[in-house]
């Protein structure tokens, strides 16, 4: 069994907002009154990406007797931090606030969530860090929230979702990347859809199972957009972390992107560097879930194809569960690689962790 070394950095855990009413103390008077008038405090505003009762949303032995998976700080401390000897763990709150149709309400609730995370989680355990939650479809408002929260060094990343209203590389979204670059914050792109578009390019499926399997397509499309639009050319210091994306779809994507770019690069003259090279320089992936092959030789081949052992970051994805047993890392990882994934790579990816 492969276990993370003591002092590992867990790059993806999910504290859950117990209910929208928990945000009331963190809303300004206008928005508090607005939420109460509309009765939004009685609605959990969950996204549908992770239905609370689904086996995908919580490992069976982590499921609380009461409340949403991930909503109990004591359980999170014991099951995610103590159990895996974490030095730091990055909280990625997945909630409906970033994807509401009203950009103003979305921004107000995102502000409240960030302040709630700071007060209710970060202030209570020095091992916790967090991603800044932003209105996904309001880039200027998102940038303003990044500016507001960036002064707190415990916020180490900005959180976006793989499938939004428009592809994430589009210029409209660049205020977000400009703010991230200004503050040295990586962009974390988590599995999930705002459901403005079907999760597959074929239309709407019938089952949550289909949505989740389609996440890899969503990540591939997002990467295609970021590279082709020239995000990494415009923001040469930007790092993107793909959270919960899986890994083995990436070599095929790199091959296809490079091959097509060589033939059609006149269309994107700013891209003088091959897509695969841009990915190796700017993109990292969390290793939970890791669709790892069974043998060490096959694993080393995949790592060589995606660009090396600097690409992967350790994550438990607490409390989510991808049906791959109770181990935080696949069996076939050599010890030196485990240390790199669990400590060295996260430190290199998140400058604010290194400074702590
Ligand atoms: Zn996750």
mmCIF file with all atom_site columns, N, CA, C and O and ligand atoms in Angstrom, residues 12-14 50 92 94 190 243-244 288 317 320, ligand 1:
data_model
loop_
_atom_site.group_PDB
_atom_site.id
_atom_site.type_symbol
_atom_site.label_atom_id
_atom_site.label_alt_id
_atom_site.label_comp_id
_atom_site.label_asym_id
_atom_site.label_entity_id
_atom_site.label_seq_id
_atom_site.pdbx_PDB_ins_code
_atom_site.Cartn_x
_atom_site.Cartn_y
_atom_site.Cartn_z
_atom_site.occupancy
_atom_site.B_iso_or_equiv
_atom_site.pdbx_formal_charge
_atom_site.auth_seq_id
_atom_site.auth_comp_id
_atom_site.auth_asym_id
_atom_site.auth_atom_id
_atom_site.pdbx_PDB_model_num
ATOM   1  N  N   . UNK A 1 12  ? -6.456  18.890 -2.615  1.00 0.00 ? 12  UNK A N   1
ATOM   2  C  CA  . UNK A 1 12  ? -7.885  18.973 -2.957  1.00 0.00 ? 12  UNK A CA  1
ATOM   3  C  C   . UNK A 1 12  ? -8.726  18.297 -1.882  1.00 0.00 ? 12  UNK A C   1
ATOM   4  O  O   . UNK A 1 12  ? -8.867  17.077 -1.874  1.00 0.00 ? 12  UNK A O   1
ATOM   5  N  N   . UNK A 1 13  ? -9.280  19.108 -0.973  1.00 0.00 ? 13  UNK A N   1
ATOM   6  C  CA  . UNK A 1 13  ? -10.291 18.589 -0.044  1.00 0.00 ? 13  UNK A CA  1
ATOM   7  C  C   . UNK A 1 13  ? -11.511 19.504 -0.129  1.00 0.00 ? 13  UNK A C   1
ATOM   8  O  O   . UNK A 1 13  ? -11.415 20.648 -0.574  1.00 0.00 ? 13  UNK A O   1
ATOM   9  N  N   . UNK A 1 14  ? -12.655 18.960 0.307   1.00 0.00 ? 14  UNK A N   1
ATOM   10 C  CA  . UNK A 1 14  ? -13.922 19.659 0.082   1.00 0.00 ? 14  UNK A CA  1
ATOM   11 C  C   . UNK A 1 14  ? -14.738 19.839 1.354   1.00 0.00 ? 14  UNK A C   1
ATOM   12 O  O   . UNK A 1 14  ? -15.625 19.023 1.645   1.00 0.00 ? 14  UNK A O   1
ATOM   13 N  N   . UNK A 1 50  ? -22.246 17.082 -7.479  1.00 0.00 ? 50  UNK A N   1
ATOM   14 C  CA  . UNK A 1 50  ? -21.973 16.104 -6.431  1.00 0.00 ? 50  UNK A CA  1
ATOM   15 C  C   . UNK A 1 50  ? -23.206 15.971 -5.532  1.00 0.00 ? 50  UNK A C   1
ATOM   16 O  O   . UNK A 1 50  ? -23.233 16.525 -4.440  1.00 0.00 ? 50  UNK A O   1
ATOM   17 N  N   . UNK A 1 92  ? -11.300 23.305 -1.217  1.00 0.00 ? 92  UNK A N   1
ATOM   18 C  CA  . UNK A 1 92  ? -12.004 23.735 -2.427  1.00 0.00 ? 92  UNK A CA  1
ATOM   19 C  C   . UNK A 1 92  ? -13.497 23.558 -2.192  1.00 0.00 ? 92  UNK A C   1
ATOM   20 O  O   . UNK A 1 92  ? -14.013 22.437 -2.262  1.00 0.00 ? 92  UNK A O   1
ATOM   21 N  N   . UNK A 1 94  ? -17.147 23.446 -3.103  1.00 0.00 ? 94  UNK A N   1
ATOM   22 C  CA  . UNK A 1 94  ? -17.964 23.290 -4.314  1.00 0.00 ? 94  UNK A CA  1
ATOM   23 C  C   . UNK A 1 94  ? -19.408 23.580 -3.935  1.00 0.00 ? 94  UNK A C   1
ATOM   24 O  O   . UNK A 1 94  ? -20.018 22.850 -3.163  1.00 0.00 ? 94  UNK A O   1
ATOM   25 N  N   . UNK A 1 190 ? -11.511 22.676 -11.274 1.00 0.00 ? 190 UNK A N   1
ATOM   26 C  CA  . UNK A 1 190 ? -12.051 21.433 -10.700 1.00 0.00 ? 190 UNK A CA  1
ATOM   27 C  C   . UNK A 1 190 ? -13.084 20.808 -11.631 1.00 0.00 ? 190 UNK A C   1
ATOM   28 O  O   . UNK A 1 190 ? -13.733 21.505 -12.402 1.00 0.00 ? 190 UNK A O   1
ATOM   29 N  N   . UNK A 1 243 ? -7.939  19.723 -11.192 1.00 0.00 ? 243 UNK A N   1
ATOM   30 C  CA  . UNK A 1 243 ? -8.308  19.041 -9.953  1.00 0.00 ? 243 UNK A CA  1
ATOM   31 C  C   . UNK A 1 243 ? -9.353  17.977 -10.250 1.00 0.00 ? 243 UNK A C   1
ATOM   32 O  O   . UNK A 1 243 ? -10.424 18.292 -10.782 1.00 0.00 ? 243 UNK A O   1
ATOM   33 N  N   . UNK A 1 244 ? -9.020  16.741 -9.932  1.00 0.00 ? 244 UNK A N   1
ATOM   34 C  CA  . UNK A 1 244 ? -9.973  15.643 -10.089 1.00 0.00 ? 244 UNK A CA  1
ATOM   35 C  C   . UNK A 1 244 ? -10.241 15.359 -11.561 1.00 0.00 ? 244 UNK A C   1
ATOM   36 O  O   . UNK A 1 244 ? -11.346 14.985 -11.943 1.00 0.00 ? 244 UNK A O   1
ATOM   37 N  N   . UNK A 1 288 ? -5.714  12.271 -7.545  1.00 0.00 ? 288 UNK A N   1
ATOM   38 C  CA  . UNK A 1 288 ? -6.887  11.561 -7.029  1.00 0.00 ? 288 UNK A CA  1
ATOM   39 C  C   . UNK A 1 288 ? -8.115  12.149 -7.699  1.00 0.00 ? 288 UNK A C   1
ATOM   40 O  O   . UNK A 1 288 ? -8.410  13.321 -7.440  1.00 0.00 ? 288 UNK A O   1
ATOM   41 N  N   . UNK A 1 317 ? -8.895  14.208 -2.183  1.00 0.00 ? 317 UNK A N   1
ATOM   42 C  CA  . UNK A 1 317 ? -10.226 14.531 -2.692  1.00 0.00 ? 317 UNK A CA  1
ATOM   43 C  C   . UNK A 1 317 ? -11.296 14.306 -1.617  1.00 0.00 ? 317 UNK A C   1
ATOM   44 O  O   . UNK A 1 317 ? -12.460 14.082 -1.953  1.00 0.00 ? 317 UNK A O   1
ATOM   45 N  N   . UNK A 1 320 ? -14.834 13.033 -1.361  1.00 0.00 ? 320 UNK A N   1
ATOM   46 C  CA  . UNK A 1 320 ? -15.282 12.357 -2.587  1.00 0.00 ? 320 UNK A CA  1
ATOM   47 C  C   . UNK A 1 320 ? -14.635 10.981 -2.701  1.00 0.00 ? 320 UNK A C   1
ATOM   48 O  O   . UNK A 1 320 ? -13.603 10.723 -2.115  1.00 0.00 ? 320 UNK A O   1
HETATM 49 ZN ZN1 . LIG B 2 .   ? -12.088 17.250 -5.785  1.00 0.00 ? 1   LIG B ZN1 1
#
